XYZ file of N, CA and C in Angstrom:
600
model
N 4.590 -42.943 -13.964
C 5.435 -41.862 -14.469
C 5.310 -41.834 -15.996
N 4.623 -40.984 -16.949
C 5.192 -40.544 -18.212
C 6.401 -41.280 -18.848
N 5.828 -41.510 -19.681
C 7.364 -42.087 -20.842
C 7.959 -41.096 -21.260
N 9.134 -40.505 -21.486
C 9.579 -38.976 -22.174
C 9.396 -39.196 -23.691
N 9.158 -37.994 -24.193
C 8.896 -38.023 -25.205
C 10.071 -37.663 -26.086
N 10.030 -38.388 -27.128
C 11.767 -38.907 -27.935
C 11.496 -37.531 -29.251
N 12.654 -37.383 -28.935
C 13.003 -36.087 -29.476
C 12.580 -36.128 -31.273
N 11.974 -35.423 -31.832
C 11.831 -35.470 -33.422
C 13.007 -35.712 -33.938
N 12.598 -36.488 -35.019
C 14.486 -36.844 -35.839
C 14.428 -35.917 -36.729
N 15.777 -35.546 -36.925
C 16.284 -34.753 -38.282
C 15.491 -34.617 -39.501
N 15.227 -34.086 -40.627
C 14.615 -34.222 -41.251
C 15.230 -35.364 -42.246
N 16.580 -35.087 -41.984
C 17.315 -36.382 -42.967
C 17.221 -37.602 -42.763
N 17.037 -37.772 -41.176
C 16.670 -38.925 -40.581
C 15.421 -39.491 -40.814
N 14.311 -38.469 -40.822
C 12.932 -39.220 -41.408
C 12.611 -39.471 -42.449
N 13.318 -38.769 -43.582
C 13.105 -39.068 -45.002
C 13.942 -40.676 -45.163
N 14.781 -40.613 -44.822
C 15.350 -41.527 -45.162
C 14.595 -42.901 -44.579
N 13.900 -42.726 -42.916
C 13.282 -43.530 -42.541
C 11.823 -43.864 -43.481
N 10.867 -42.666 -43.817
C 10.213 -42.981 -44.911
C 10.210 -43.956 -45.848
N 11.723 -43.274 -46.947
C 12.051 -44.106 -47.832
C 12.322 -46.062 -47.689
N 13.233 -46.002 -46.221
C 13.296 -47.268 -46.072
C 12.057 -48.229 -45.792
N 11.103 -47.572 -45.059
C 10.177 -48.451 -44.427
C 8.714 -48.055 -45.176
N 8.437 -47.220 -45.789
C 7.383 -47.117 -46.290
C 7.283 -47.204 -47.656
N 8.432 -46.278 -48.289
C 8.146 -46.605 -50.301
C 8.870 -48.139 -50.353
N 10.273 -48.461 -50.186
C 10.544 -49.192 -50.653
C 9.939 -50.337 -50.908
N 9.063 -50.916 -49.629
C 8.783 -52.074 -49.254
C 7.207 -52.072 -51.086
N 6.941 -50.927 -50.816
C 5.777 -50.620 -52.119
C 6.736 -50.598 -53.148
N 7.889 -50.408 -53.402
C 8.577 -50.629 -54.983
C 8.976 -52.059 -55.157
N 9.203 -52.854 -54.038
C 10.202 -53.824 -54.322
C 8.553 -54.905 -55.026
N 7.422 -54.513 -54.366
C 6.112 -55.355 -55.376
C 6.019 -54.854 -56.120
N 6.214 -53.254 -56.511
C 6.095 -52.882 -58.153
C 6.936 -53.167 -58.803
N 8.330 -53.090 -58.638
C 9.460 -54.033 -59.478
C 8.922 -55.363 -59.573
N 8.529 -56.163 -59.008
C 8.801 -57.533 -59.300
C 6.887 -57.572 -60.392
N 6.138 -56.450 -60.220
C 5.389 -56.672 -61.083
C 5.683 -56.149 -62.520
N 6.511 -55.180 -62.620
C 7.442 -54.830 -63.949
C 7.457 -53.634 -64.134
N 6.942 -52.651 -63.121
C 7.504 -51.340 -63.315
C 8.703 -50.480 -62.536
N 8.744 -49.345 -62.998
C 10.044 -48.749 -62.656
C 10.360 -48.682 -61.220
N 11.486 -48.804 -61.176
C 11.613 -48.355 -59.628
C 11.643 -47.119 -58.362
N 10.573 -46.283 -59.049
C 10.494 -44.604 -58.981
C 9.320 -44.719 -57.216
N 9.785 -44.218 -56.752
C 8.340 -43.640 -55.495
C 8.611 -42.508 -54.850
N 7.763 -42.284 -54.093
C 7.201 -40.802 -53.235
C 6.094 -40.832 -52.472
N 6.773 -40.102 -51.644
C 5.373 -39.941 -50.187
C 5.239 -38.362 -49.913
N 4.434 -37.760 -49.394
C 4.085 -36.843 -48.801
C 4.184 -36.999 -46.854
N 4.642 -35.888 -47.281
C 5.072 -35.796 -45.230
C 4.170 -34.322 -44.377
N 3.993 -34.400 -43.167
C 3.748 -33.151 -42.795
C 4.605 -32.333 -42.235
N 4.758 -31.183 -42.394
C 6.170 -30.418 -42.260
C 6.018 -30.461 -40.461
N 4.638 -30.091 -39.960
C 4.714 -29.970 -38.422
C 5.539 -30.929 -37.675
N 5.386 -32.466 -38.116
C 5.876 -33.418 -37.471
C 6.618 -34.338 -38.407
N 6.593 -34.378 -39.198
C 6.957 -35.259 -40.310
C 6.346 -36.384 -40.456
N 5.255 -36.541 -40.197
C 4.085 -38.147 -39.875
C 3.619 -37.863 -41.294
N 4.214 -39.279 -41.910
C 3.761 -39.672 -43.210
C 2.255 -39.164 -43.375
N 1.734 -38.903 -44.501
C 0.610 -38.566 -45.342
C 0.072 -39.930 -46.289
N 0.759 -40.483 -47.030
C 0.807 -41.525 -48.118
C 2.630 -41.873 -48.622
N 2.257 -42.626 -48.819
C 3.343 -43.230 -49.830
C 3.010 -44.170 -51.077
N 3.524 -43.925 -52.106
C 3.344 -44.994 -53.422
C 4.668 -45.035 -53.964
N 4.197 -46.513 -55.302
C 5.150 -46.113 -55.964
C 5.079 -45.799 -57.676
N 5.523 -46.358 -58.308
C 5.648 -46.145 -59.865
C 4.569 -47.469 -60.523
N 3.156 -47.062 -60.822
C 2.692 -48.037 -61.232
C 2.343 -47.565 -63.156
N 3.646 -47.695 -63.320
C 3.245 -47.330 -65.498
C 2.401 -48.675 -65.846
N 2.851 -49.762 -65.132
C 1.879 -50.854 -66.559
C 0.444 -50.515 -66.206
N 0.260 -49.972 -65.051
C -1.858 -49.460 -65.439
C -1.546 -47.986 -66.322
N -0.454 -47.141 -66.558
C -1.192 -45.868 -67.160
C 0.503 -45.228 -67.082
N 0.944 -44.785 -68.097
C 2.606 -44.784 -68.289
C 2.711 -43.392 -68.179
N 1.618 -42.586 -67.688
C 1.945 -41.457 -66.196
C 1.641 -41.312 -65.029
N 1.703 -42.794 -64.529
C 1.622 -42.968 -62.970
C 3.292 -43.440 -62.727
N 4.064 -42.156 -62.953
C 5.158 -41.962 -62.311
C 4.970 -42.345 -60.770
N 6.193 -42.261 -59.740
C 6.243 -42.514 -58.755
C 5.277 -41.401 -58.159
N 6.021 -39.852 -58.457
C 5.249 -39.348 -57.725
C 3.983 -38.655 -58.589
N 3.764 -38.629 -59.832
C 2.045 -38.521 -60.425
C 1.489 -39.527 -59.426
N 1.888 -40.418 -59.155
C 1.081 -41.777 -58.747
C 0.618 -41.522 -57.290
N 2.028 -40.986 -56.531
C 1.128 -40.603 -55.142
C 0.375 -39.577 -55.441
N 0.547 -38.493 -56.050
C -0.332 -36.894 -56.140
C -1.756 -37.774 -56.698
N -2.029 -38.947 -57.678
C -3.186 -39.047 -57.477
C -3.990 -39.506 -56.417
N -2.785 -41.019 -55.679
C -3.727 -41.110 -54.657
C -3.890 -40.591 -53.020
N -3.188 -39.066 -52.986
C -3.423 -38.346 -52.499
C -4.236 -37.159 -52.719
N -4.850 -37.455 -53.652
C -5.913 -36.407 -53.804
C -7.755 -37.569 -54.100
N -7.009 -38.524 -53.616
C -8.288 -40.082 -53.415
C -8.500 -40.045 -52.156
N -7.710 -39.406 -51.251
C -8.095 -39.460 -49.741
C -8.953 -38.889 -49.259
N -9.980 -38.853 -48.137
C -11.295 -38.046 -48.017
C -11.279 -36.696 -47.710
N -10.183 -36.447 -46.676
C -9.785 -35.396 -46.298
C -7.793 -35.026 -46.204
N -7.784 -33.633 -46.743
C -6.260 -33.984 -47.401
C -5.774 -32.107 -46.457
N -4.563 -32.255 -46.334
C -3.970 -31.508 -45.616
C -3.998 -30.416 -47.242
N -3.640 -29.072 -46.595
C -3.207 -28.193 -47.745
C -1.843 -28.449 -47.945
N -1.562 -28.401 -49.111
C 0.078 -29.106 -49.590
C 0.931 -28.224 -49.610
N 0.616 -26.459 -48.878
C 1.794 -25.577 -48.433
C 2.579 -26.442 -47.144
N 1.465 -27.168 -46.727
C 1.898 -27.613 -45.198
C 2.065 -29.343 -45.464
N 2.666 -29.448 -46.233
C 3.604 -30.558 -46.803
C 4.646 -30.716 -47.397
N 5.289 -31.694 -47.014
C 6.731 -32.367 -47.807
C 6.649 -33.465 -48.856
N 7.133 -32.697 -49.968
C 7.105 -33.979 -51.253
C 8.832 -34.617 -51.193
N 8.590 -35.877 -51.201
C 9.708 -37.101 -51.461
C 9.569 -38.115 -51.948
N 10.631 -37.707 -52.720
C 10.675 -38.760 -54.240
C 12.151 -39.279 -53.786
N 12.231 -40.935 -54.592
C 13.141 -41.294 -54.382
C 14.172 -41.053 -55.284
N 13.559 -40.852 -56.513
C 14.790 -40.362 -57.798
C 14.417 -38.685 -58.025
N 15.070 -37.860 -58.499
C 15.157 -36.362 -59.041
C 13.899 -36.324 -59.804
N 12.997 -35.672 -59.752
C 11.835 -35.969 -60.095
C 12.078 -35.725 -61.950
N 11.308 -36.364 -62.813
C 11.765 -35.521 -64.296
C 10.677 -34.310 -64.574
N 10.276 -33.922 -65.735
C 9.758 -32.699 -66.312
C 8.140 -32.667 -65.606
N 7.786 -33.684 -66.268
C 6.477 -34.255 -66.258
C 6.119 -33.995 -64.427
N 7.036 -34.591 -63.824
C 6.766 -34.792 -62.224
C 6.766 -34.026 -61.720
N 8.095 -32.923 -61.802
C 8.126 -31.508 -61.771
C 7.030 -30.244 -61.745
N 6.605 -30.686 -62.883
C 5.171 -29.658 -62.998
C 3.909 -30.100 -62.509
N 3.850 -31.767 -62.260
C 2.709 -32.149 -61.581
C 3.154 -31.419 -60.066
N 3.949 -31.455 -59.367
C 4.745 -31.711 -58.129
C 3.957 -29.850 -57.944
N 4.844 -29.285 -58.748
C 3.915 -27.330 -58.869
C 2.627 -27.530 -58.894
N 2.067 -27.767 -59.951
C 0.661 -27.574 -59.940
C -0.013 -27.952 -58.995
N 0.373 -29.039 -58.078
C -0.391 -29.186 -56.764
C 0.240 -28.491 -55.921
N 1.012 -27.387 -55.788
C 1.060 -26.245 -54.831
C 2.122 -26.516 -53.646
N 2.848 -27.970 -53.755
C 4.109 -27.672 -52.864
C 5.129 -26.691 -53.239
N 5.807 -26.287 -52.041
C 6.543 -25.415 -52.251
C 8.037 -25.955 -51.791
N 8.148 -27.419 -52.276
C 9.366 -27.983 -51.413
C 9.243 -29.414 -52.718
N 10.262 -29.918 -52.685
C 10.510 -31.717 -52.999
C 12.186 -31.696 -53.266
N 11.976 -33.276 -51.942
C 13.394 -34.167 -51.384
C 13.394 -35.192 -52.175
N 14.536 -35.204 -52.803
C 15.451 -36.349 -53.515
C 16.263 -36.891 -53.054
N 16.415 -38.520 -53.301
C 17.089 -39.133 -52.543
C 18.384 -39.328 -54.050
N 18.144 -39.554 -55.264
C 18.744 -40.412 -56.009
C 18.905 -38.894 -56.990
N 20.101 -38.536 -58.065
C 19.514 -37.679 -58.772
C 19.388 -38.101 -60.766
N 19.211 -37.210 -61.342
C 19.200 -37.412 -62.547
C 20.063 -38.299 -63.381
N 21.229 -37.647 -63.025
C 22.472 -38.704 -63.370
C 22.626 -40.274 -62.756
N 21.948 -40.438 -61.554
C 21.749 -41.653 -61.135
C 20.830 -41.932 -61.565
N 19.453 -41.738 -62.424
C 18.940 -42.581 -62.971
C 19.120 -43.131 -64.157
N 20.128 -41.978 -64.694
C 21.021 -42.334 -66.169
C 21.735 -43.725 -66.404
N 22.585 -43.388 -64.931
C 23.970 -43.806 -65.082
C 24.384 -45.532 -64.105
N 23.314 -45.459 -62.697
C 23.318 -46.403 -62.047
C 22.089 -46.932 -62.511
N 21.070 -47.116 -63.190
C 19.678 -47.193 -63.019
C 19.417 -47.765 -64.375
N 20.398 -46.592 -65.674
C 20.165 -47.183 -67.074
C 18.512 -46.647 -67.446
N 17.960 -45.758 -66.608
C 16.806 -45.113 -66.894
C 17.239 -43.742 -67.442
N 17.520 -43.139 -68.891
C 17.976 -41.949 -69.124
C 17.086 -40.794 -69.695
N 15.819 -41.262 -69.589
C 14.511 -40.626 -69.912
C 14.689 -38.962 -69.346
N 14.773 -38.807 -68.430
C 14.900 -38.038 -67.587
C 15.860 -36.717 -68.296
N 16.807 -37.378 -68.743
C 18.113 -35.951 -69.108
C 17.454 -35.855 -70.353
N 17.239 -36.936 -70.925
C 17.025 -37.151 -72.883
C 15.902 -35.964 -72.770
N 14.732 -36.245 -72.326
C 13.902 -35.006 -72.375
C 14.095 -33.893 -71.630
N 15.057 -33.594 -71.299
C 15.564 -32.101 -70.555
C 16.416 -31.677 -71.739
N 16.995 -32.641 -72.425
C 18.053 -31.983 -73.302
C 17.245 -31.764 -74.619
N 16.610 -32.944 -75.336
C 16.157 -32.999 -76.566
C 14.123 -32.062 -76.314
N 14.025 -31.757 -75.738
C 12.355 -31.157 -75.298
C 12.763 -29.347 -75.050
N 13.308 -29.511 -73.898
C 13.978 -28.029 -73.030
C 15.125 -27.527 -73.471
N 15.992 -28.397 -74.111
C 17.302 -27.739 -74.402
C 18.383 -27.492 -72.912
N 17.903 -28.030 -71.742
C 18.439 -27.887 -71.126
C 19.587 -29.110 -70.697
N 20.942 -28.894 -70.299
C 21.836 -30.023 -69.525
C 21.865 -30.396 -68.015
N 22.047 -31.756 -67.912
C 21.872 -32.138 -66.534
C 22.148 -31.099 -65.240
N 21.286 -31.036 -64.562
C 21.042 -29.875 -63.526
C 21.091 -28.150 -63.977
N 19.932 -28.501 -65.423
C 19.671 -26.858 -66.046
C 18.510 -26.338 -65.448
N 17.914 -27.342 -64.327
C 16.455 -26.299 -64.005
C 16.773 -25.782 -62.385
N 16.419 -24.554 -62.685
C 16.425 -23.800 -61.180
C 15.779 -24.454 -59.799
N 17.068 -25.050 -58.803
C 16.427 -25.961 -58.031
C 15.786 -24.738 -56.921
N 15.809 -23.865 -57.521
C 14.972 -22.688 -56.692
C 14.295 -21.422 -57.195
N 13.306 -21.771 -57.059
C 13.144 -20.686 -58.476
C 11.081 -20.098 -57.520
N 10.461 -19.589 -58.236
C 8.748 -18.629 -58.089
C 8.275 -19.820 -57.298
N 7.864 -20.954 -57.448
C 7.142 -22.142 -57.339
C 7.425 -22.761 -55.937
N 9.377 -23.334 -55.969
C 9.480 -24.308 -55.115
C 11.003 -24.119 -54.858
N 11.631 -24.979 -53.915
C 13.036 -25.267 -53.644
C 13.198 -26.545 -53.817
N 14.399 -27.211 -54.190
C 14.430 -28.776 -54.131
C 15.532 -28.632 -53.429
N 15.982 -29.815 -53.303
C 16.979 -30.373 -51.910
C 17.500 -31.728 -52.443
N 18.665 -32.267 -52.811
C 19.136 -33.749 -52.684
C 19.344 -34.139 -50.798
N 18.728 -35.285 -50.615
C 18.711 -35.541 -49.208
C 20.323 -35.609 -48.594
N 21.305 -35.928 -50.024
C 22.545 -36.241 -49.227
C 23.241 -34.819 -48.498
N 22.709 -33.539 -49.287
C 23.394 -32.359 -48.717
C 22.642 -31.813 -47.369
N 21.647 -32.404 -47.171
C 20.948 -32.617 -45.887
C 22.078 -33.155 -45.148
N 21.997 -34.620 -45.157
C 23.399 -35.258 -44.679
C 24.577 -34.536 -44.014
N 25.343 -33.791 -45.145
C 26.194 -32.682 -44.933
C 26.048 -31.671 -43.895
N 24.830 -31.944 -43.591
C 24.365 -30.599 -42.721
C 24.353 -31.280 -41.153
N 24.503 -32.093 -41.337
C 24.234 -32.533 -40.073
C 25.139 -32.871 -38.853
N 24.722 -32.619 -37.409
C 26.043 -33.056 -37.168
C 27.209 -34.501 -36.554
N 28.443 -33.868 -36.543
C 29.995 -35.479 -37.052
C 29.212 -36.423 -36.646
N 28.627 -36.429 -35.580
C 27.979 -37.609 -34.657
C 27.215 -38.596 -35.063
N 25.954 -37.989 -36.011
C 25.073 -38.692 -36.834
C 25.383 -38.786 -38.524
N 26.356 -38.216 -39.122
C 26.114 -37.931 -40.061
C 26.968 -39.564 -40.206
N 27.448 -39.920 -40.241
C 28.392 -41.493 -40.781
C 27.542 -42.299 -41.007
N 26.618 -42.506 -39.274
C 25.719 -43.600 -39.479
C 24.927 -43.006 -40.803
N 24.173 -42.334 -40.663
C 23.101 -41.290 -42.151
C 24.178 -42.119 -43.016
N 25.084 -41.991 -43.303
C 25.899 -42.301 -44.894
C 26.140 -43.907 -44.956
N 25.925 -44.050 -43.612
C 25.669 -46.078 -43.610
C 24.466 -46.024 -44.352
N 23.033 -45.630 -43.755
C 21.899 -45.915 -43.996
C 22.363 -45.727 -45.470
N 22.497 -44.276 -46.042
C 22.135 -44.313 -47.540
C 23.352 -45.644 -48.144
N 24.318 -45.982 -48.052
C 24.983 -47.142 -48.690
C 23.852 -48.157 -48.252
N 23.596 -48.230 -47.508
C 22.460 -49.548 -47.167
C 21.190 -49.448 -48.486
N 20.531 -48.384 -48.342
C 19.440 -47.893 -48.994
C 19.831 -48.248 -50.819
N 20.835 -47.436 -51.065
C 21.293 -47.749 -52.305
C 22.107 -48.706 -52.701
N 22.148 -49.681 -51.616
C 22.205 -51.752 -52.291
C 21.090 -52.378 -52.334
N 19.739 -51.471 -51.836
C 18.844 -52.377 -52.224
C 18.507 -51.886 -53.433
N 18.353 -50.838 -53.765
C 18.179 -50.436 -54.863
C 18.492 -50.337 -56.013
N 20.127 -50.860 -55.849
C 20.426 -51.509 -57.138
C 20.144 -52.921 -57.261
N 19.395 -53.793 -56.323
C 19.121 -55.005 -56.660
C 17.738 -54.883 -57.214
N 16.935 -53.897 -56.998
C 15.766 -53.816 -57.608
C 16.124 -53.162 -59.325
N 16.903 -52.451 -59.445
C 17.634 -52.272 -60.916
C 17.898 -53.428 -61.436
N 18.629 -54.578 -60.938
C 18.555 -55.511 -61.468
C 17.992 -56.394 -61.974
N 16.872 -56.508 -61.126
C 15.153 -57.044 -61.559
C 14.894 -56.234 -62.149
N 14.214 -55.302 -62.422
C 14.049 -54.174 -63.696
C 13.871 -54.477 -64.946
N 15.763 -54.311 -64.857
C 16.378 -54.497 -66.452
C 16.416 -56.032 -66.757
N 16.442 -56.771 -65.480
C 16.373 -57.818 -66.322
C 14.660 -58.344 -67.022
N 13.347 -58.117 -66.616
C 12.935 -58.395 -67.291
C 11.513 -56.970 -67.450
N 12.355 -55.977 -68.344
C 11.705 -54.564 -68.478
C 10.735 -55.231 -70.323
N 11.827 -55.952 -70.874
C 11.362 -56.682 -71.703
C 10.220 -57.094 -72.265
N 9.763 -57.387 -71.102
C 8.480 -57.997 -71.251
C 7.273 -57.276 -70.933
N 7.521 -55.945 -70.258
C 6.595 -55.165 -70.095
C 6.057 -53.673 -71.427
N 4.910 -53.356 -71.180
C 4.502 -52.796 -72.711
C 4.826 -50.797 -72.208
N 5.611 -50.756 -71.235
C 6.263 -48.870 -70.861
C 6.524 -48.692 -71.808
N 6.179 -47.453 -72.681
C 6.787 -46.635 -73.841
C 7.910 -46.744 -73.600
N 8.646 -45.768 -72.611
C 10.157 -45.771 -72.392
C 10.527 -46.186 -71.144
N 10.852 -47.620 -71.897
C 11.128 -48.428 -70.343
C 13.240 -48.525 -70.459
């Protein structure tokens, strides 16, 4: 007899599964080698079956952001899906720089798990607003999360969307998700020191 086939998860449910099982496990060796704690994967919208995942490797090249870093080594792969028919996910609000890499390769979508102010404020990474404010002139959440290009999404209003049944556990996972992640903040900052990031 056939095994039944298990129903596709939510989209909130797979990002988040992503994040847990595929970037993190790749940040928690880039933290402990001394870079930021930034990553991103590409998904396929048909099924949501991962594409790649990376994470933030600045000490080789201090614009291999999380996600510059996957967009390069997703465009190292032999054969690559067209990126209308993909999902970009990043674990922090992507900044300027990521933003326009994220366009110029032609998605028309990117999921955030963490946002700007959390990389400010829980993270102590404030790169992000400083050049939105002092570059763009713009204040925290001044760029059109919908605009010619793309839509963005924070994964938690995903969450919101979902329904009473699943959505608690979902808000377990993310409290789960974001204690590991402030222990990798902690390694970070404690020895960012020693690493040569412009703006670490």
């Amino acid at each position: 007899m056939p095994r039944p086939i298990s129903p596709q998860p939510s989209l909130a449910t797979r990002l988040l599964d992503v994040i847990e099982h595929d970037i993190l496990p790749l940040t928690e060796r880039g933290v402990a080698a001394g870079n930021k704690l930034f990553g991103a994967a590409i998904l396929r919208k048909s099924d949501l079956s991962l594409v790649i995942a990376e994470t933030n490797n600045e000490l080789e090249n201090p614009l291999w952001h999380g996600e510059v870093h996957t967009l390069k080594r997703f465009y190292e792969l032999g054969e690559k899906p067209d990126t209308r028919d993909l999902i970009f996910l990043s674990t922090h609000e992507p900044c300027t720089m990521c933003m326009s890499a994220i366009t110029w390769a032609g998605f028309d979508n990117f999921y955030y798990f963490f946002s700007h102010e959390d990389s400010r404020d829980a993270f102590s990474i404030p790169h992000d607003l400083k050049i939105l404010k002092e570059v763009f002139g713009l204040e925290p959440g001044g760029y059109r999360r919908s605009n010619a290009f793309w839509q963005s999404h924070a994964i938690a209003d995903l969450v919101h969307l979902e329904d009473n049944r699943v959505r608690q556990p979902l808000a377990d996972r993310i409290a789960g998700i974001r204690q590991r992640y402030d222990q990798l903040s902690d390694t970070y900052q404690a020895g960012k020191g020693d690493n040569a990031i412009p703006l670490n």
